[in-house]
Amino acid sequence: MPHRPYIVGNWKMNGSRAMLAEARAIDRAAGRYPDVQVALAPPFTLIGALREEVSAMGVGGQDCHAQPKGAHTGDVSAAMLVDTGADFVIVGHSERRKDHAECDDTVQAKADAALATGLGVIVCVGETLDERDAGRAVAVVAGQIAGSMPVGEGSADAVTLGKVAVAYEPVWAIGTGRVAAVADVIEMHAAIRERLIAIYGEAGDKVRILYGGSVNAGNAAELLAADGVGGALVGGASLTADAFLPIIAAAGTGEV
């Protein structure tokens, strides 16, 4: 792949200003690995403060609304993320799909809205354990790709510029300590790549495909070395520098 490995930490609903010290430590380490693109997605409340504290890594939001403004209590638009200093946004995370009943159409609308403001986008996809056990994992994820990827005006250019990424996160592996077998990761990433090329043509080969789901210092090197894996979307292990830095190092050197 033509891009640097992309290692993204998703802090989810964790973090206070006291955690900015962790972000600064991560940022300093990221500067030592120029061949790795590192980013953090803190809660909305910390985006502005974190942006002011870091220089080597990207800062993003964990979600955005599809509309630019309006009567949507508690929501944040893509333009608001840009205004607070974000440079990318995560959409379609399985926790949003489950907890907020977000469907593929909703995710696609958010992705299109984000790209229209200049934000980069990470689109999350992944199957449940029941779907995998039923032999439907690839079909389910391929369907999510077809329905969730941005297709609005300018999306093809954004794909070409590498501003769009996919995060494959098997739902049953998120926060559980379980990790997909490397062979299954390779199979799924290949299926995702095939679908991306079907949507975007040759430009679909420029979309980085990240793996997520209990990535940690112990398994990062093996996962990141797997064919088709362009980085990682990391949850709990991104909350501290001590846990996150070995993953960045694994992307930069292949070792922990």
Short mmCIF file of C-alpha atoms in Angstrom, two decimals:
data_model
loop_
_atom_site.label_atom_id
_atom_site.label_comp_id
_atom_site.label_asym_id
_atom_site.label_seq_id
_atom_site.Cartn_x
_atom_site.Cartn_y
_atom_site.Cartn_z
CA MET A 1 0.00 0.00 0.00
CA PRO A 2 1.25 3.52 -0.78
CA HIS A 3 0.42 4.99 2.63
CA ARG A 4 2.10 4.84 6.01
CA PRO A 5 0.56 2.47 8.57
CA TYR A 6 -2.29 4.28 10.31
CA ILE A 7 -2.58 3.73 14.07
CA VAL A 8 -5.65 5.37 15.59
CA GLY A 9 -6.62 5.42 19.25
CA ASN A 10 -10.33 5.64 20.07
CA TRP A 11 -10.77 6.82 23.64
CA LYS A 12 -14.55 6.29 23.49
CA MET A 13 -16.35 7.73 26.56
CA ASN A 14 -13.16 8.00 28.58
CA GLY A 15 -10.95 10.92 29.41
CA SER A 16 -10.64 14.19 31.27
CA ARG A 17 -8.16 17.03 31.01
CA ALA A 18 -5.89 15.06 33.33
CA MET A 19 -5.36 12.60 30.45
CA LEU A 20 -3.78 15.27 28.28
CA ALA A 21 -0.48 14.21 29.83
CA GLU A 22 -0.94 10.78 28.23
CA ALA A 23 -1.68 12.43 24.89
CA ARG A 24 1.49 14.51 25.11
CA ALA A 25 3.55 11.40 25.83
CA ILE A 26 1.98 9.59 22.88
CA ASP A 27 2.61 12.58 20.65
CA ARG A 28 6.30 12.72 21.59
CA ALA A 29 6.66 9.05 20.78
CA ALA A 30 4.79 9.43 17.50
CA GLY A 31 7.41 11.95 16.45
CA ARG A 32 10.02 9.20 16.69
CA TYR A 33 8.17 7.09 14.11
CA PRO A 34 7.77 9.30 11.03
CA ASP A 35 6.87 6.25 8.95
CA VAL A 36 3.71 5.73 11.03
CA GLN A 37 0.65 7.99 10.96
CA VAL A 38 -0.70 8.23 14.50
CA ALA A 39 -3.98 9.77 15.64
CA LEU A 40 -6.26 9.95 18.66
CA ALA A 41 -10.04 10.34 18.80
CA PRO A 42 -10.86 11.66 22.29
CA PRO A 43 -14.34 12.59 23.55
CA PHE A 44 -15.77 15.75 21.97
CA THR A 45 -14.99 17.66 25.17
CA LEU A 46 -11.24 17.16 24.73
CA ILE A 47 -10.73 17.68 20.99
CA GLY A 48 -9.83 21.36 21.23
CA ALA A 49 -7.57 20.96 24.24
CA LEU A 50 -5.82 17.93 22.77
CA ARG A 51 -5.29 19.72 19.46
CA GLU A 52 -3.39 22.43 21.30
CA GLU A 53 -1.20 19.89 23.11
CA VAL A 54 0.02 17.74 20.21
CA SER A 55 1.90 18.32 16.99
CA ALA A 56 3.01 14.99 15.53
CA MET A 57 -0.32 13.20 15.44
CA GLY A 58 -3.83 13.71 14.15
CA VAL A 59 -6.87 14.49 16.28
CA GLY A 60 -10.37 13.36 15.42
CA GLY A 61 -13.95 12.92 16.54
CA GLN A 62 -15.72 9.69 17.36
CA ASP A 63 -18.89 10.54 15.45
CA CYS A 64 -20.70 13.36 13.69
CA HIS A 65 -24.22 14.19 12.57
CA ALA A 66 -25.10 14.05 8.90
CA GLN A 67 -26.67 17.53 8.98
CA PRO A 68 -24.54 20.70 9.15
CA LYS A 69 -26.70 22.27 11.87
CA GLY A 70 -30.21 22.24 13.31
CA ALA A 71 -32.42 20.98 16.12
CA HIS A 72 -30.40 17.89 17.01
CA THR A 73 -29.87 18.07 20.74
CA GLY A 74 -26.64 16.47 21.89
CA ASP A 75 -25.25 15.98 18.40
CA VAL A 76 -22.15 17.50 16.81
CA SER A 77 -21.81 18.31 13.12
CA ALA A 78 -18.76 17.70 10.98
CA ALA A 79 -18.27 21.47 10.63
CA MET A 80 -18.21 21.76 14.44
CA LEU A 81 -15.49 19.12 14.57
CA VAL A 82 -13.44 21.10 12.08
CA ASP A 83 -13.99 24.25 14.12
CA THR A 84 -12.68 22.61 17.27
CA GLY A 85 -9.54 21.33 15.57
CA ALA A 86 -10.38 17.83 14.36
CA ASP A 87 -8.96 16.53 11.11
CA PHE A 88 -10.86 13.23 10.85
CA VAL A 89 -13.90 11.45 12.23
CA ILE A 90 -14.87 7.84 12.96
CA VAL A 91 -18.32 6.80 11.71
CA GLY A 92 -20.27 3.57 11.89
CA HIS A 93 -18.57 2.08 14.94
CA SER A 94 -20.43 -1.03 16.05
CA GLU A 95 -21.24 0.63 19.38
CA ARG A 96 -23.00 3.42 17.47
CA ARG A 97 -24.75 0.91 15.22
CA LYS A 98 -25.95 -1.07 18.25
CA ASP A 99 -26.58 1.59 20.90
CA HIS A 100 -28.05 4.19 18.53
CA ALA A 101 -29.57 1.88 15.92
CA GLU A 102 -27.46 3.40 13.13
CA CYS A 103 -27.95 1.72 9.76
CA ASP A 104 -25.67 1.74 6.73
CA ASP A 105 -27.56 4.65 5.14
CA THR A 106 -27.00 6.77 8.25
CA VAL A 107 -23.31 5.92 8.32
CA GLN A 108 -22.94 6.76 4.64
CA ALA A 109 -24.67 10.12 5.12
CA LYS A 110 -22.30 10.96 7.98
CA ALA A 111 -19.28 9.96 5.92
CA ASP A 112 -20.43 12.12 3.01
CA ALA A 113 -21.06 15.07 5.35
CA ALA A 114 -17.62 14.72 6.91
CA LEU A 115 -15.80 14.61 3.58
CA ALA A 116 -17.73 17.69 2.43
CA THR A 117 -16.12 19.66 5.28
CA GLY A 118 -12.61 18.38 4.51
CA LEU A 119 -12.44 15.88 7.35
CA GLY A 120 -10.87 12.50 6.81
CA VAL A 121 -13.16 9.56 7.50
CA ILE A 122 -12.76 6.12 9.08
CA VAL A 123 -15.75 3.90 8.29
CA CYS A 124 -16.18 0.97 10.70
CA VAL A 125 -17.56 -2.42 9.69
CA GLY A 126 -17.70 -5.81 11.35
CA GLU A 127 -19.77 -8.90 11.97
CA THR A 128 -21.27 -10.34 15.16
CA LEU A 129 -20.29 -13.73 16.52
CA ASP A 130 -23.60 -15.23 15.41
CA GLU A 131 -23.01 -13.97 11.87
CA ARG A 132 -19.50 -15.43 11.82
CA ASP A 133 -20.65 -18.77 13.23
CA ALA A 134 -23.34 -18.89 10.54
CA GLY A 135 -20.68 -18.48 7.85
CA ARG A 136 -22.00 -15.04 6.89
CA ALA A 137 -19.11 -12.87 8.07
CA VAL A 138 -17.76 -11.90 4.65
CA ALA A 139 -21.23 -11.32 3.20
CA VAL A 140 -22.27 -9.13 6.15
CA VAL A 141 -19.14 -6.98 6.00
CA ALA A 142 -19.28 -6.69 2.22
CA GLY A 143 -22.86 -5.47 2.58
CA GLN A 144 -21.80 -2.88 5.15
CA ILE A 145 -19.06 -1.66 2.82
CA ALA A 146 -21.51 -1.35 -0.07
CA GLY A 147 -24.00 0.58 2.06
CA SER A 148 -21.76 2.67 4.30
CA MET A 149 -18.89 4.01 2.19
CA PRO A 150 -19.12 7.63 1.03
CA VAL A 151 -20.39 8.16 -2.49
CA GLY A 152 -21.34 11.84 -2.42
CA GLU A 153 -19.79 14.68 -4.40
CA GLY A 154 -16.03 14.71 -3.96
CA SER A 155 -15.85 11.26 -2.40
CA ALA A 156 -13.84 9.80 -5.29
CA ASP A 157 -11.26 12.57 -4.93
CA ALA A 158 -11.09 11.99 -1.16
CA VAL A 159 -10.51 8.29 -1.74
CA THR A 160 -7.75 9.07 -4.24
CA LEU A 161 -6.11 11.39 -1.71
CA GLY A 162 -6.18 8.71 0.97
CA LYS A 163 -8.62 10.59 3.21
CA VAL A 164 -10.89 7.56 3.55
CA ALA A 165 -10.08 4.47 5.62
CA VAL A 166 -12.01 1.39 6.66
CA ALA A 167 -11.72 -0.20 10.09
CA TYR A 168 -12.64 -3.87 10.21
CA GLU A 169 -13.67 -4.58 13.80
CA PRO A 170 -15.35 -7.92 14.41
CA VAL A 171 -17.99 -7.01 16.96
CA TRP A 172 -17.24 -10.06 19.09
CA ALA A 173 -13.59 -8.98 19.50
CA ILE A 174 -14.14 -5.38 20.65
CA GLY A 175 -13.13 -5.03 24.28
CA THR A 176 -13.43 -8.76 24.92
CA GLY A 177 -9.78 -9.75 24.74
CA ARG A 178 -10.60 -12.05 21.83
CA VAL A 179 -8.79 -11.42 18.55
CA ALA A 180 -9.62 -12.72 15.11
CA ALA A 181 -7.27 -15.34 13.73
CA VAL A 182 -4.73 -13.83 11.35
CA ALA A 183 -5.99 -16.01 8.51
CA ASP A 184 -9.52 -14.68 9.07
CA VAL A 185 -8.22 -11.10 9.15
CA ILE A 186 -6.41 -11.61 5.85
CA GLU A 187 -9.49 -13.16 4.26
CA MET A 188 -11.74 -10.31 5.42
CA HIS A 189 -9.35 -7.55 4.41
CA ALA A 190 -9.05 -9.09 0.95
CA ALA A 191 -12.84 -9.21 0.64
CA ILE A 192 -13.09 -5.58 1.75
CA ARG A 193 -10.46 -4.55 -0.78
CA GLU A 194 -12.36 -6.31 -3.54
CA ARG A 195 -15.54 -4.46 -2.60
CA LEU A 196 -13.75 -1.11 -2.40
CA ILE A 197 -12.33 -1.54 -5.89
CA ALA A 198 -15.81 -2.47 -7.12
CA ILE A 199 -17.10 0.84 -5.72
CA TYR A 200 -14.25 3.22 -6.54
CA GLY A 201 -12.31 1.49 -9.29
CA GLU A 202 -8.52 1.63 -9.06
CA ALA A 203 -8.78 4.37 -6.40
CA GLY A 204 -10.24 1.75 -4.06
CA ASP A 205 -6.75 0.35 -3.71
CA LYS A 206 -5.70 3.55 -1.91
CA VAL A 207 -8.10 3.09 1.01
CA ARG A 208 -6.26 1.84 4.08
CA ILE A 209 -7.96 -1.03 5.87
CA LEU A 210 -7.33 -1.07 9.60
CA TYR A 211 -7.90 -3.95 11.99
CA GLY A 212 -9.56 -3.30 15.34
CA GLY A 213 -10.72 -5.48 18.20
CA SER A 214 -8.59 -5.98 21.32
CA VAL A 215 -5.34 -4.91 19.62
CA ASN A 216 -2.57 -4.71 22.21
CA ALA A 217 1.19 -4.85 22.65
CA GLY A 218 1.15 -8.64 22.59
CA ASN A 219 -0.60 -9.13 19.25
CA ALA A 220 0.07 -5.90 17.35
CA ALA A 221 3.16 -7.00 15.45
CA GLU A 222 1.52 -10.15 14.10
CA LEU A 223 -1.69 -8.39 13.11
CA LEU A 224 0.05 -5.43 11.47
CA ALA A 225 2.28 -7.76 9.47
CA ALA A 226 -0.70 -9.59 7.98
CA ASP A 227 -1.36 -9.10 4.26
CA GLY A 228 -3.78 -6.26 3.60
CA VAL A 229 -3.64 -4.72 7.08
CA GLY A 230 -2.87 -1.02 6.80
CA GLY A 231 -3.00 -0.13 10.47
CA ALA A 232 -5.10 -0.51 13.59
CA LEU A 233 -8.02 1.13 15.36
CA VAL A 234 -7.24 0.69 19.04
CA GLY A 235 -9.64 1.06 21.96
CA GLY A 236 -8.63 0.44 25.56
CA ALA A 237 -4.93 0.10 24.81
CA SER A 238 -4.84 3.69 23.51
CA LEU A 239 -5.79 5.23 26.85
CA THR A 240 -2.24 5.25 28.21
CA ALA A 241 1.11 5.90 26.59
CA ASP A 242 2.57 2.75 28.14
CA ALA A 243 -0.04 0.56 26.43
CA PHE A 244 -0.29 2.46 23.14
CA LEU A 245 3.36 3.10 22.35
CA PRO A 246 4.28 -0.57 21.76
CA ILE A 247 1.56 -0.72 19.10
CA ILE A 248 2.99 2.35 17.38
CA ALA A 249 6.44 0.81 17.61
CA ALA A 250 5.18 -2.44 16.09
CA ALA A 251 3.83 -0.49 13.12
CA GLY A 252 7.11 1.34 12.71
CA THR A 253 9.55 -1.49 13.18
CA GLY A 254 7.55 -4.70 13.05
CA GLU A 255 8.62 -5.42 16.63
CA VAL A 256 7.30 -4.58 20.09
#
